[in-house]
Amino acid sequence: MTDQPHDVRISGGRVVSTFTGEEFAADVLLRDDTISAVLPPGTPAPARDHVDAAGLLVVPGFVDAHMHIESSFLTPETFAALTLARGTTTVLADPHEIVNVAGTAAMRWMIEAGRGTPQTQLWGVPSCVPALEGLEHAGASLSVDDIAEMLRWPDVIALGEVMDYRAVVADDARMRGIVGAAREQGVILDGHCPNLSGAELSAYMATGVDSDHTKNRTEVVLEKARLGMLMMLQEKCLLPEVIDALLALPQLPPLCLVTDDLAADHILGTGHLDHIARVAVRAGLPATAALRALTWTPAQRLRLPDRGVVAPGKRADLVLLRGELGDFDPALVFAGGRQVARDGVASYGDRGGAVRPGAGPLEGTVDVEAPAPDGFRWRVDLPDGSHRFRAMRVNSRDTYTEAAEIELPVRGGEVDWEGRTTLIRVRNRYGRAGTVFAPLLGRTLSPGAVATTYAHDSHNLVTIGTSRAAMAAAAAAVVADGGGVAVVHGVTVAARLPLPVGGVMSTRPATEIARRSQAVRDALTAWGWEHLNPFMSVSTLTLAVSPSLKITDLSLVDVVRREPSGAVV
């Protein structure tokens, strides 16, 4: 015991126990970065500062066990300020977007950029750079030795999501080496295996990969949970039928609520983990279970026994909530014993609003010409006449894409596609050859186009449009910005989001990026790109490990077979 006064006394609130689910009146005292006492109200204990928590609930800081900072389009410092204000005090970030662009230098830059913020930013080493070796070209390629070395870096605690689950199940030598290196060093192994089931699921889990954050059929969620795979539920996974099935089990399995990919405009306008918790409660998860899935369970997952519960000796990461627990409405946020946010706004440093210094190795990475309309002529080695082409079909709900067919005329070695279909073109942006075209079905679009270098995971230059002129205008805007997203209506740029940091992030303030990303989202919707998350729908068309037909700078890819898919049926 010490006679020294506490630094802070939070009085008048009600603590929510993540162990028992109870609310109880208590004063919470802080010393340095630690909870020094939790006492009955009014118990004598001197403190230098006092916080009136009357009418508020005191809960642990939120822990995000699976997410990607780059998906916010913000640098780590700016991301920290934006999300601390929503109660997220700890994250495990997998920077596989930027590492696919610039390799180990990008990983080192991200870690250094995240240090010095009040948010605890921990890191997973990307396991798939590139996401599907041999079928795409990214800006980097990590060897087993590269990954083994990075796993020893400070603040690295995990192997990032093992997305190429088909390679794991097939006992591919490269993936066996990567997973083996992680197991040898005893780090966390994160998974990604949508709807993997039966013998294949057993083979995947037998390697030591023991979590999944992807969308699964309800019966597969239960299968994975009963085998001890930690289910991480992001927003698209939080369906009432899934929650009902989990609650109907004899015992609710451990769960984590995670964000995975959230853009700046979504975070600023709707929320971060606080939003995910509200979605979970609306889907039927009890508020106390949602809180535990935001705090204690992810803290245990990340091997952080010093957080996840309001208790003496634990780290003083706290969120003071207004209203009912299920509202998850942060009023005050403490990180490491320091008040860092009030009423949804960061209250430390520059509040994430200043323009950041240059991004060093992550600037000037878009090495591709700004194409003229002729660059969108789809030339083929086929005789004149009508031919059936393999197409990609998208939907308005999720990122699943399937193979389809369309008949198009060929004249003089060129596909006459304008006025007949929407076209997608992927062009390598790293100074390599590589351009692939395919028809895109499932959308009724007005004249226009979208171009982006934010395209999972290799982040090549993707252009989708209804005419060569519109596609050229969109691609030219993105190249001029050094990377990013641009939407064209007709042949006029309607919205653009410059992302010059690796082609996927910006050093600009969060409010500016949120405004621009919302404008892009609105422009996509106005163009006719209807989807629950237009950004993700467009940016995952190139994710060659996600079912079932994707496109890269080398070919159309049959994801299930892990092989090129011919352009002509």
mmCIF file of N, CA and C in Angstrom, residues 135-136 392 401 424-426 435-440 456 462 540-544 549-557 559:
data_model
loop_
_atom_site.group_PDB
_atom_site.id
_atom_site.type_symbol
_atom_site.label_atom_id
_atom_site.label_comp_id
_atom_site.label_asym_id
_atom_site.label_seq_id
_atom_site.Cartn_x
_atom_site.Cartn_y
_atom_site.Cartn_z
ATOM 1 N N LEU A 135 -0.392 -15.673 -59.408
ATOM 2 C CA LEU A 135 -1.569 -15.254 -60.175
ATOM 3 C C LEU A 135 -1.805 -13.752 -60.118
ATOM 4 N N GLU A 136 -0.873 -13.014 -59.521
ATOM 5 C CA GLU A 136 -0.958 -11.562 -59.491
ATOM 6 C C GLU A 136 0.413 -11.011 -59.137
ATOM 7 N N MET A 392 -17.664 -11.439 -64.782
ATOM 8 C CA MET A 392 -17.824 -11.436 -63.328
ATOM 9 C C MET A 392 -19.198 -10.877 -62.993
ATOM 10 N N THR A 401 -18.396 -12.883 -55.629
ATOM 11 C CA THR A 401 -18.531 -12.694 -57.073
ATOM 12 C C THR A 401 -18.547 -14.065 -57.730
ATOM 13 N N ILE A 424 -14.443 -4.086 -66.749
ATOM 14 C CA ILE A 424 -13.443 -3.878 -65.706
ATOM 15 C C ILE A 424 -12.068 -4.123 -66.309
ATOM 16 N N ARG A 425 -11.135 -3.250 -65.975
ATOM 17 C CA ARG A 425 -9.751 -3.356 -66.451
ATOM 18 C C ARG A 425 -8.823 -3.250 -65.253
ATOM 19 N N VAL A 426 -7.885 -4.184 -65.140
ATOM 20 C CA VAL A 426 -6.856 -4.135 -64.100
ATOM 21 C C VAL A 426 -5.512 -3.933 -64.778
ATOM 22 N N THR A 435 -2.115 -6.255 -68.060
ATOM 23 C CA THR A 435 -3.413 -5.606 -68.201
ATOM 24 C C THR A 435 -4.433 -6.687 -68.556
ATOM 25 N N VAL A 436 -5.520 -6.720 -67.805
ATOM 26 C CA VAL A 436 -6.559 -7.733 -68.017
ATOM 27 C C VAL A 436 -7.917 -7.048 -68.065
ATOM 28 N N PHE A 437 -8.749 -7.500 -68.999
ATOM 29 C CA PHE A 437 -10.108 -6.988 -69.150
ATOM 30 C C PHE A 437 -11.117 -8.095 -68.861
ATOM 31 N N ALA A 438 -12.319 -7.698 -68.426
ATOM 32 C CA ALA A 438 -13.425 -8.649 -68.299
ATOM 33 C C ALA A 438 -14.738 -7.883 -68.241
ATOM 34 N N PRO A 439 -15.824 -8.461 -68.777
ATOM 35 C CA PRO A 439 -17.142 -7.850 -68.581
ATOM 36 C C PRO A 439 -17.560 -7.978 -67.122
ATOM 37 N N LEU A 440 -18.328 -7.006 -66.664
ATOM 38 C CA LEU A 440 -18.824 -6.998 -65.285
ATOM 39 C C LEU A 440 -20.343 -6.899 -65.325
ATOM 40 N N HIS A 456 -7.910 -4.468 -53.024
ATOM 41 C CA HIS A 456 -7.329 -5.587 -52.258
ATOM 42 C C HIS A 456 -6.795 -6.670 -53.186
ATOM 43 N N VAL A 462 -7.364 -0.319 -60.865
ATOM 44 C CA VAL A 462 -8.607 -0.933 -61.333
ATOM 45 C C VAL A 462 -9.517 0.159 -61.884
ATOM 46 N N THR A 540 -12.767 -5.187 -53.600
ATOM 47 C CA THR A 540 -12.480 -6.623 -53.441
ATOM 48 C C THR A 540 -12.667 -7.416 -54.725
ATOM 49 N N LEU A 541 -12.951 -6.766 -55.835
ATOM 50 C CA LEU A 541 -13.069 -7.484 -57.101
ATOM 51 C C LEU A 541 -11.738 -8.111 -57.504
ATOM 52 N N THR A 542 -10.649 -7.633 -56.918
ATOM 53 C CA THR A 542 -9.311 -8.145 -57.222
ATOM 54 C C THR A 542 -8.769 -9.051 -56.122
ATOM 55 N N LEU A 543 -9.555 -9.355 -55.087
ATOM 56 C CA LEU A 543 -9.073 -10.160 -53.963
ATOM 57 C C LEU A 543 -9.124 -11.634 -54.355
ATOM 58 N N ALA A 544 -8.000 -12.128 -54.833
ATOM 59 C CA ALA A 544 -7.974 -13.422 -55.517
ATOM 60 C C ALA A 544 -8.030 -14.626 -54.592
ATOM 61 N N LEU A 549 -14.951 -15.849 -58.347
ATOM 62 C CA LEU A 549 -14.189 -15.437 -59.533
ATOM 63 C C LEU A 549 -13.677 -14.019 -59.308
ATOM 64 N N LYS A 550 -12.387 -13.829 -59.404
ATOM 65 C CA LYS A 550 -11.794 -12.505 -59.220
ATOM 66 C C LYS A 550 -10.892 -12.187 -60.406
ATOM 67 N N ILE A 551 -10.376 -10.965 -60.433
ATOM 68 C CA ILE A 551 -9.544 -10.516 -61.551
ATOM 69 C C ILE A 551 -8.285 -9.865 -61.002
ATOM 70 N N THR A 552 -7.138 -10.174 -61.604
ATOM 71 C CA THR A 552 -5.867 -9.566 -61.218
ATOM 72 C C THR A 552 -5.212 -8.962 -62.453
ATOM 73 N N ASP A 553 -3.991 -8.491 -62.279
ATOM 74 C CA ASP A 553 -3.265 -7.926 -63.420
ATOM 75 C C ASP A 553 -2.747 -9.009 -64.363
ATOM 76 N N LEU A 554 -2.929 -10.274 -63.999
ATOM 77 C CA LEU A 554 -2.471 -11.378 -64.848
ATOM 78 C C LEU A 554 -3.595 -12.172 -65.487
ATOM 79 N N SER A 555 -4.769 -12.245 -64.829
ATOM 80 C CA SER A 555 -5.842 -13.071 -65.392
ATOM 81 C C SER A 555 -7.102 -12.952 -64.553
ATOM 82 N N LEU A 556 -8.201 -13.481 -65.098
ATOM 83 C CA LEU A 556 -9.322 -13.866 -64.266
ATOM 84 C C LEU A 556 -8.880 -15.071 -63.449
ATOM 85 N N VAL A 557 -9.361 -15.177 -62.203
ATOM 86 C CA VAL A 557 -8.891 -16.229 -61.308
ATOM 87 C C VAL A 557 -10.082 -17.020 -60.775
ATOM 88 N N VAL A 559 -11.094 -18.830 -57.923
ATOM 89 C CA VAL A 559 -10.567 -18.819 -56.565
ATOM 90 C C VAL A 559 -10.570 -20.209 -55.946
#
